[in-house]
Amino acid sequence: EATLDLAERRRIRSAIRELQRQELERDEETLASKRFRPERSSHRQDNKENWPQSQRLEEEQQAALAALSEQLKAITSVEELTKLLRAAGEYEERKLIRAAIRKLRAEEIE
């Protein structure tokens, strides 16, 4: 319906904005709950044999990332870091290298 009362129009618009905001919050909560679901116990039971092996692989990967992090601290050239970035295969390695490049560039700007 059309209304000529400006105050009523403002109230309607603010109510619509509030409903949209609440809908966005519900959508974000739904996405977050889907994204960060805890591991299901039945899946863990199915994968019980491989769990120690995957745990060991994860620990090895963490150790390799820690070593890479120490190596990156010693590098002071963006070109060297860029070469490492192009050669890196794993996402976590590339993530660390990009962070080191950003840090070096920030230091150069200062």
mmCIF file of N, CA and C in Angstrom:
data_model
loop_
_atom_site.group_PDB
_atom_site.id
_atom_site.type_symbol
_atom_site.label_atom_id
_atom_site.label_comp_id
_atom_site.label_asym_id
_atom_site.label_seq_id
_atom_site.Cartn_x
_atom_site.Cartn_y
_atom_site.Cartn_z
ATOM 1 N N GLU A 1 0.842 -1.189 0.000
ATOM 2 C CA GLU A 1 0.000 0.000 0.000
ATOM 3 C C GLU A 1 0.879 1.241 0.000
ATOM 4 N N ALA A 2 0.344 2.302 -0.538
ATOM 5 C CA ALA A 2 1.069 3.562 -0.580
ATOM 6 C C ALA A 2 0.638 4.411 0.601
ATOM 7 N N THR A 3 1.597 5.100 1.178
ATOM 8 C CA THR A 3 1.295 5.988 2.288
ATOM 9 C C THR A 3 2.000 7.311 2.058
ATOM 10 N N LEU A 4 1.389 8.373 2.477
ATOM 11 C CA LEU A 4 1.971 9.696 2.292
ATOM 12 C C LEU A 4 2.677 10.177 3.545
ATOM 13 N N ASP A 5 2.482 9.480 4.659
ATOM 14 C CA ASP A 5 3.088 9.870 5.924
ATOM 15 C C ASP A 5 4.571 9.484 5.919
ATOM 16 N N LEU A 6 5.480 10.488 5.989
ATOM 17 C CA LEU A 6 6.919 10.234 5.920
ATOM 18 C C LEU A 6 7.419 9.458 7.131
ATOM 19 N N ALA A 7 6.891 9.725 8.290
ATOM 20 C CA ALA A 7 7.315 9.011 9.496
ATOM 21 C C ALA A 7 6.983 7.520 9.372
ATOM 22 N N GLU A 8 5.806 7.230 8.847
ATOM 23 C CA GLU A 8 5.418 5.836 8.667
ATOM 24 C C GLU A 8 6.317 5.156 7.638
ATOM 25 N N ARG A 9 6.672 5.858 6.583
ATOM 26 C CA ARG A 9 7.592 5.316 5.572
ATOM 27 C C ARG A 9 8.941 4.972 6.201
ATOM 28 N N ARG A 10 9.446 5.873 7.066
ATOM 29 C CA ARG A 10 10.725 5.622 7.742
ATOM 30 C C ARG A 10 10.642 4.371 8.602
ATOM 31 N N ARG A 11 9.537 4.223 9.352
ATOM 32 C CA ARG A 11 9.372 3.052 10.207
ATOM 33 C C ARG A 11 9.330 1.778 9.369
ATOM 34 N N ILE A 12 8.650 1.828 8.235
ATOM 35 C CA ILE A 12 8.567 0.656 7.368
ATOM 36 C C ILE A 12 9.936 0.297 6.814
ATOM 37 N N ARG A 13 10.667 1.309 6.342
ATOM 38 C CA ARG A 13 12.008 1.055 5.799
ATOM 39 C C ARG A 13 12.948 0.510 6.867
ATOM 40 N N SER A 14 12.883 1.060 8.084
ATOM 41 C CA SER A 14 13.766 0.564 9.146
ATOM 42 C C SER A 14 13.374 -0.863 9.539
ATOM 43 N N ALA A 15 12.085 -1.182 9.525
ATOM 44 C CA ALA A 15 11.655 -2.549 9.825
ATOM 45 C C ALA A 15 12.153 -3.512 8.748
ATOM 46 N N ILE A 16 12.101 -3.087 7.488
ATOM 47 C CA ILE A 16 12.598 -3.925 6.389
ATOM 48 C C ILE A 16 14.097 -4.153 6.538
ATOM 49 N N ARG A 17 14.849 -3.089 6.853
ATOM 50 C CA ARG A 17 16.300 -3.222 7.047
ATOM 51 C C ARG A 17 16.614 -4.170 8.198
ATOM 52 N N GLU A 18 15.858 -4.083 9.279
ATOM 53 C CA GLU A 18 16.069 -4.961 10.432
ATOM 54 C C GLU A 18 15.803 -6.416 10.056
ATOM 55 N N LEU A 19 14.742 -6.660 9.307
ATOM 56 C CA LEU A 19 14.449 -8.025 8.860
ATOM 57 C C LEU A 19 15.558 -8.560 7.955
ATOM 58 N N GLN A 20 16.080 -7.719 7.070
ATOM 59 C CA GLN A 20 17.169 -8.135 6.186
ATOM 60 C C GLN A 20 18.422 -8.448 6.995
ATOM 61 N N ARG A 21 18.711 -7.617 8.003
ATOM 62 C CA ARG A 21 19.878 -7.840 8.849
ATOM 63 C C ARG A 21 19.749 -9.163 9.597
ATOM 64 N N GLN A 22 18.566 -9.442 10.141
ATOM 65 C CA GLN A 22 18.348 -10.692 10.861
ATOM 66 C C GLN A 22 18.491 -11.896 9.931
ATOM 67 N N GLU A 23 18.007 -11.755 8.702
ATOM 68 C CA GLU A 23 18.127 -12.841 7.735
ATOM 69 C C GLU A 23 19.591 -13.105 7.390
ATOM 70 N N LEU A 24 20.367 -12.033 7.219
ATOM 71 C CA LEU A 24 21.797 -12.194 6.946
ATOM 72 C C LEU A 24 22.502 -12.885 8.106
ATOM 73 N N GLU A 25 22.171 -12.496 9.336
ATOM 74 C CA GLU A 25 22.791 -13.125 10.499
ATOM 75 C C GLU A 25 22.467 -14.618 10.556
ATOM 76 N N ARG A 26 21.209 -14.969 10.268
ATOM 77 C CA ARG A 26 20.828 -16.383 10.264
ATOM 78 C C ARG A 26 21.599 -17.141 9.192
ATOM 79 N N ASP A 27 21.746 -16.530 8.012
ATOM 80 C CA ASP A 27 22.500 -17.178 6.940
ATOM 81 C C ASP A 27 23.955 -17.377 7.329
ATOM 82 N N GLU A 28 24.552 -16.357 7.963
ATOM 83 C CA GLU A 28 25.950 -16.465 8.392
ATOM 84 C C GLU A 28 26.109 -17.549 9.447
ATOM 85 N N GLU A 29 25.168 -17.635 10.384
ATOM 86 C CA GLU A 29 25.231 -18.675 11.410
ATOM 87 C C GLU A 29 25.111 -20.063 10.785
ATOM 88 N N THR A 30 24.247 -20.191 9.802
ATOM 89 C CA THR A 30 24.082 -21.471 9.119
ATOM 90 C C THR A 30 25.360 -21.866 8.405
ATOM 91 N N LEU A 31 25.975 -20.910 7.703
ATOM 92 C CA LEU A 31 27.232 -21.203 7.009
ATOM 93 C C LEU A 31 28.331 -21.581 7.986
ATOM 94 N N ALA A 32 28.421 -20.843 9.091
ATOM 95 C CA ALA A 32 29.460 -21.127 10.073
ATOM 96 C C ALA A 32 29.260 -22.515 10.673
ATOM 97 N N SER A 33 28.036 -22.889 10.942
ATOM 98 C CA SER A 33 27.808 -24.205 11.526
ATOM 99 C C SER A 33 28.138 -25.308 10.520
ATOM 100 N N LYS A 34 27.923 -25.066 9.246
ATOM 101 C CA LYS A 34 28.266 -26.065 8.233
ATOM 102 C C LYS A 34 29.770 -26.144 8.037
ATOM 103 N N ARG A 35 30.437 -25.001 8.106
ATOM 104 C CA ARG A 35 31.860 -24.930 7.838
ATOM 105 C C ARG A 35 32.679 -25.581 8.938
ATOM 106 N N PHE A 36 32.246 -25.444 10.187
ATOM 107 C CA PHE A 36 33.052 -25.883 11.319
ATOM 108 C C PHE A 36 32.368 -26.999 12.099
ATOM 109 N N ARG A 37 31.821 -27.958 11.399
ATOM 110 C CA ARG A 37 31.198 -29.087 12.075
ATOM 111 C C ARG A 37 32.259 -29.924 12.759
ATOM 112 N N PRO A 38 31.969 -30.379 13.954
ATOM 113 C CA PRO A 38 32.931 -31.282 14.603
ATOM 114 C C PRO A 38 32.976 -32.612 13.867
ATOM 115 N N GLU A 39 34.081 -33.287 13.995
ATOM 116 C CA GLU A 39 34.238 -34.566 13.316
ATOM 117 C C GLU A 39 33.256 -35.566 13.916
ATOM 118 N N ARG A 40 32.582 -36.260 13.058
ATOM 119 C CA ARG A 40 31.598 -37.238 13.526
ATOM 120 C C ARG A 40 32.300 -38.461 14.087
ATOM 121 N N SER A 41 31.779 -38.975 15.172
ATOM 122 C CA SER A 41 32.407 -40.127 15.814
ATOM 123 C C SER A 41 32.313 -41.376 14.940
ATOM 124 N N SER A 42 31.243 -41.539 14.175
ATOM 125 C CA SER A 42 31.126 -42.722 13.316
ATOM 126 C C SER A 42 32.209 -42.711 12.242
ATOM 127 N N HIS A 43 32.497 -41.523 11.708
ATOM 128 C CA HIS A 43 33.563 -41.417 10.706
ATOM 129 C C HIS A 43 34.902 -41.777 11.331
ATOM 130 N N ARG A 44 35.107 -41.341 12.545
ATOM 131 C CA ARG A 44 36.358 -41.639 13.230
ATOM 132 C C ARG A 44 36.479 -43.140 13.466
ATOM 133 N N GLN A 45 35.374 -43.795 13.784
ATOM 134 C CA GLN A 45 35.392 -45.240 13.966
ATOM 135 C C GLN A 45 35.768 -45.939 12.658
ATOM 136 N N ASP A 46 35.214 -45.465 11.544
ATOM 137 C CA ASP A 46 35.512 -46.068 10.253
ATOM 138 C C ASP A 46 36.977 -45.914 9.884
ATOM 139 N N ASN A 47 37.569 -44.814 10.305
ATOM 140 C CA ASN A 47 38.928 -44.486 9.902
ATOM 141 C C ASN A 47 39.923 -44.780 11.026
ATOM 142 N N LYS A 48 39.570 -45.647 11.936
ATOM 143 C CA LYS A 48 40.401 -45.901 13.112
ATOM 144 C C LYS A 48 41.773 -46.449 12.735
ATOM 145 N N GLU A 49 41.838 -47.293 11.704
ATOM 146 C CA GLU A 49 43.114 -47.883 11.321
ATOM 147 C C GLU A 49 44.080 -46.848 10.776
ATOM 148 N N ASN A 50 43.572 -45.878 10.036
ATOM 149 C CA ASN A 50 44.439 -44.879 9.398
ATOM 150 C C ASN A 50 44.726 -43.677 10.287
ATOM 151 N N TRP A 51 44.057 -43.569 11.408
ATOM 152 C CA TRP A 51 44.207 -42.382 12.242
ATOM 153 C C TRP A 51 45.628 -42.155 12.737
ATOM 154 N N PRO A 52 46.328 -43.183 13.283
ATOM 155 C CA PRO A 52 47.714 -42.925 13.725
ATOM 156 C C PRO A 52 48.617 -42.461 12.586
ATOM 157 N N GLN A 53 48.415 -43.037 11.413
ATOM 158 C CA GLN A 53 49.226 -42.636 10.269
ATOM 159 C C GLN A 53 48.938 -41.194 9.872
ATOM 160 N N SER A 54 47.670 -40.810 9.834
ATOM 161 C CA SER A 54 47.335 -39.437 9.467
ATOM 162 C C SER A 54 47.815 -38.462 10.537
ATOM 163 N N GLN A 55 47.767 -38.882 11.796
ATOM 164 C CA GLN A 55 48.275 -38.043 12.895
ATOM 165 C C GLN A 55 49.771 -37.816 12.719
ATOM 166 N N ARG A 56 50.499 -38.879 12.379
ATOM 167 C CA ARG A 56 51.948 -38.762 12.178
ATOM 168 C C ARG A 56 52.251 -37.850 10.992
ATOM 169 N N LEU A 57 51.491 -37.988 9.907
ATOM 170 C CA LEU A 57 51.704 -37.141 8.730
ATOM 171 C C LEU A 57 51.438 -35.674 9.060
ATOM 172 N N GLU A 58 50.413 -35.435 9.845
ATOM 173 C CA GLU A 58 50.102 -34.056 10.235
ATOM 174 C C GLU A 58 51.217 -33.461 11.089
ATOM 175 N N GLU A 59 51.756 -34.262 12.008
ATOM 176 C CA GLU A 59 52.869 -33.788 12.840
ATOM 177 C C GLU A 59 54.095 -33.495 11.985
ATOM 178 N N GLU A 60 54.360 -34.344 11.002
ATOM 179 C CA GLU A 60 55.497 -34.109 10.106
ATOM 180 C C GLU A 60 55.293 -32.832 9.301
ATOM 181 N N GLN A 61 54.066 -32.608 8.856
ATOM 182 C CA GLN A 61 53.771 -31.397 8.088
ATOM 183 C C GLN A 61 53.958 -30.161 8.959
ATOM 184 N N GLN A 62 53.523 -30.227 10.207
ATOM 185 C CA GLN A 62 53.700 -29.090 11.116
ATOM 186 C C GLN A 62 55.179 -28.808 11.351
ATOM 187 N N ALA A 63 55.974 -29.859 11.495
ATOM 188 C CA ALA A 63 57.410 -29.683 11.681
ATOM 189 C C ALA A 63 58.044 -29.053 10.434
ATOM 190 N N ALA A 64 57.615 -29.503 9.261
ATOM 191 C CA ALA A 64 58.148 -28.946 8.014
ATOM 192 C C ALA A 64 57.768 -27.476 7.873
ATOM 193 N N LEU A 65 56.548 -27.132 8.271
ATOM 194 C CA LEU A 65 56.126 -25.727 8.197
ATOM 195 C C LEU A 65 56.907 -24.863 9.172
ATOM 196 N N ALA A 66 57.193 -25.397 10.351
ATOM 197 C CA ALA A 66 57.984 -24.644 11.328
ATOM 198 C C ALA A 66 59.400 -24.405 10.794
ATOM 199 N N ALA A 67 59.979 -25.423 10.157
ATOM 200 C CA ALA A 67 61.320 -25.276 9.564
ATOM 201 C C ALA A 67 61.288 -24.253 8.437
ATOM 202 N N LEU A 68 60.252 -24.295 7.619
ATOM 203 C CA LEU A 68 60.113 -23.329 6.529
ATOM 204 C C LEU A 68 59.978 -21.911 7.085
ATOM 205 N N SER A 69 59.237 -21.768 8.160
ATOM 206 C CA SER A 69 59.056 -20.460 8.776
ATOM 207 C C SER A 69 60.395 -19.885 9.237
ATOM 208 N N GLU A 70 61.216 -20.721 9.840
ATOM 209 C CA GLU A 70 62.545 -20.272 10.271
ATOM 210 C C GLU A 70 63.411 -19.908 9.069
ATOM 211 N N GLN A 71 63.309 -20.675 8.013
ATOM 212 C CA GLN A 71 64.081 -20.406 6.800
ATOM 213 C C GLN A 71 63.643 -19.075 6.184
ATOM 214 N N LEU A 72 62.353 -18.794 6.206
ATOM 215 C CA LEU A 72 61.833 -17.556 5.615
ATOM 216 C C LEU A 72 62.297 -16.331 6.384
ATOM 217 N N LYS A 73 62.498 -16.462 7.682
ATOM 218 C CA LYS A 73 62.963 -15.330 8.485
ATOM 219 C C LYS A 73 64.357 -14.885 8.059
ATOM 220 N N ALA A 74 65.153 -15.824 7.551
ATOM 221 C CA ALA A 74 66.522 -15.505 7.144
ATOM 222 C C ALA A 74 66.584 -14.863 5.767
ATOM 223 N N ILE A 75 65.564 -15.025 4.956
ATOM 224 C CA ILE A 75 65.570 -14.486 3.591
ATOM 225 C C ILE A 75 65.136 -13.029 3.612
ATOM 226 N N THR A 76 65.913 -12.171 2.960
ATOM 227 C CA THR A 76 65.616 -10.735 2.956
ATOM 228 C C THR A 76 65.328 -10.204 1.555
ATOM 229 N N SER A 77 65.154 -11.082 0.597
ATOM 230 C CA SER A 77 64.916 -10.666 -0.778
ATOM 231 C C SER A 77 63.536 -11.131 -1.235
ATOM 232 N N VAL A 78 62.768 -10.185 -1.758
ATOM 233 C CA VAL A 78 61.438 -10.516 -2.258
ATOM 234 C C VAL A 78 61.547 -11.447 -3.463
ATOM 235 N N GLU A 79 62.594 -11.282 -4.268
ATOM 236 C CA GLU A 79 62.766 -12.133 -5.436
ATOM 237 C C GLU A 79 62.969 -13.599 -5.034
ATOM 238 N N GLU A 80 63.791 -13.826 -3.999
ATOM 239 C CA GLU A 80 64.008 -15.193 -3.525
ATOM 240 C C GLU A 80 62.706 -15.798 -3.007
ATOM 241 N N LEU A 81 61.955 -14.990 -2.266
ATOM 242 C CA LEU A 81 60.684 -15.479 -1.744
ATOM 243 C C LEU A 81 59.707 -15.789 -2.872
ATOM 244 N N THR A 82 59.730 -14.969 -3.922
ATOM 245 C CA THR A 82 58.848 -15.207 -5.059
ATOM 246 C C THR A 82 59.215 -16.520 -5.749
ATOM 247 N N LYS A 83 60.507 -16.799 -5.878
ATOM 248 C CA LYS A 83 60.942 -18.069 -6.462
ATOM 249 C C LYS A 83 60.452 -19.237 -5.606
ATOM 250 N N LEU A 84 60.588 -19.109 -4.292
ATOM 251 C CA LEU A 84 60.101 -20.159 -3.394
ATOM 252 C C LEU A 84 58.591 -20.343 -3.524
ATOM 253 N N LEU A 85 57.889 -19.225 -3.662
ATOM 254 C CA LEU A 85 56.435 -19.274 -3.785
ATOM 255 C C LEU A 85 56.024 -20.044 -5.039
ATOM 256 N N ARG A 86 56.715 -19.785 -6.135
ATOM 257 C CA ARG A 86 56.390 -20.482 -7.386
ATOM 258 C C ARG A 86 56.705 -21.968 -7.302
ATOM 259 N N ALA A 87 57.726 -22.324 -6.502
ATOM 260 C CA ALA A 87 58.126 -23.728 -6.380
ATOM 261 C C ALA A 87 57.301 -24.482 -5.340
ATOM 262 N N ALA A 88 56.645 -23.759 -4.446
ATOM 263 C CA ALA A 88 55.893 -24.409 -3.361
ATOM 264 C C ALA A 88 54.676 -25.141 -3.914
ATOM 265 N N GLY A 89 54.404 -26.282 -3.331
ATOM 266 C CA GLY A 89 53.282 -27.072 -3.788
ATOM 267 C C GLY A 89 52.096 -27.041 -2.842
ATOM 268 N N GLU A 90 52.350 -26.988 -1.572
ATOM 269 C CA GLU A 90 51.287 -27.049 -0.575
ATOM 270 C C GLU A 90 50.722 -25.664 -0.276
ATOM 271 N N TYR A 91 49.439 -25.633 0.019
ATOM 272 C CA TYR A 91 48.754 -24.381 0.329
ATOM 273 C C TYR A 91 49.374 -23.692 1.544
ATOM 274 N N GLU A 92 49.644 -24.456 2.596
ATOM 275 C CA GLU A 92 50.179 -23.866 3.829
ATOM 276 C C GLU A 92 51.565 -23.255 3.586
ATOM 277 N N GLU A 93 52.369 -23.897 2.755
ATOM 278 C CA GLU A 93 53.684 -23.341 2.432
ATOM 279 C C GLU A 93 53.532 -22.012 1.700
ATOM 280 N N ARG A 94 52.655 -21.993 0.694
ATOM 281 C CA ARG A 94 52.439 -20.750 -0.059
ATOM 282 C C ARG A 94 51.915 -19.650 0.855
ATOM 283 N N LYS A 95 51.064 -20.017 1.788
ATOM 284 C CA LYS A 95 50.502 -19.053 2.727
ATOM 285 C C LYS A 95 51.613 -18.407 3.570
ATOM 286 N N LEU A 96 52.537 -19.229 4.077
ATOM 287 C CA LEU A 96 53.653 -18.702 4.865
ATOM 288 C C LEU A 96 54.551 -17.794 4.029
ATOM 289 N N ILE A 97 54.827 -18.212 2.807
ATOM 290 C CA ILE A 97 55.714 -17.431 1.936
ATOM 291 C C ILE A 97 55.067 -16.095 1.580
ATOM 292 N N ARG A 98 53.773 -16.105 1.267
ATOM 293 C CA ARG A 98 53.090 -14.841 0.963
ATOM 294 C C ARG A 98 53.113 -13.899 2.159
ATOM 295 N N ALA A 99 52.946 -14.447 3.359
ATOM 296 C CA ALA A 99 53.009 -13.615 4.569
ATOM 297 C C ALA A 99 54.404 -13.010 4.722
ATOM 298 N N ALA A 100 55.449 -13.784 4.426
ATOM 299 C CA ALA A 100 56.813 -13.268 4.519
ATOM 300 C C ALA A 100 57.043 -12.168 3.490
ATOM 301 N N ILE A 101 56.512 -12.334 2.288
ATOM 302 C CA ILE A 101 56.646 -11.303 1.246
ATOM 303 C C ILE A 101 55.954 -10.023 1.689
ATOM 304 N N ARG A 102 54.738 -10.156 2.228
ATOM 305 C CA ARG A 102 54.022 -8.966 2.704
ATOM 306 C C ARG A 102 54.807 -8.257 3.813
ATOM 307 N N LYS A 103 55.399 -9.035 4.697
ATOM 308 C CA LYS A 103 56.174 -8.450 5.798
ATOM 309 C C LYS A 103 57.389 -7.684 5.264
ATOM 310 N N LEU A 104 58.102 -8.283 4.300
ATOM 311 C CA LEU A 104 59.273 -7.614 3.718
ATOM 312 C C LEU A 104 58.873 -6.328 2.995
ATOM 313 N N ARG A 105 57.784 -6.380 2.263
ATOM 314 C CA ARG A 105 57.339 -5.186 1.545
ATOM 315 C C ARG A 105 56.927 -4.091 2.518
ATOM 316 N N ALA A 106 56.300 -4.461 3.605
ATOM 317 C CA ALA A 106 55.912 -3.475 4.619
ATOM 318 C C ALA A 106 57.140 -2.836 5.242
ATOM 319 N N GLU A 107 58.179 -3.649 5.489
ATOM 320 C CA GLU A 107 59.427 -3.125 6.047
ATOM 321 C C GLU A 107 60.109 -2.177 5.068
ATOM 322 N N GLU A 108 60.039 -2.514 3.760
ATOM 323 C CA GLU A 108 60.646 -1.650 2.750
ATOM 324 C C GLU A 108 59.936 -0.301 2.681
ATOM 325 N N ILE A 109 58.620 -0.332 2.841
ATOM 326 C CA ILE A 109 57.854 0.906 2.801
ATOM 327 C C ILE A 109 58.203 1.801 3.982
ATOM 328 N N GLU A 110 58.376 1.185 5.153
ATOM 329 C CA GLU A 110 58.727 1.962 6.347
ATOM 330 C C GLU A 110 60.095 2.565 6.177
#
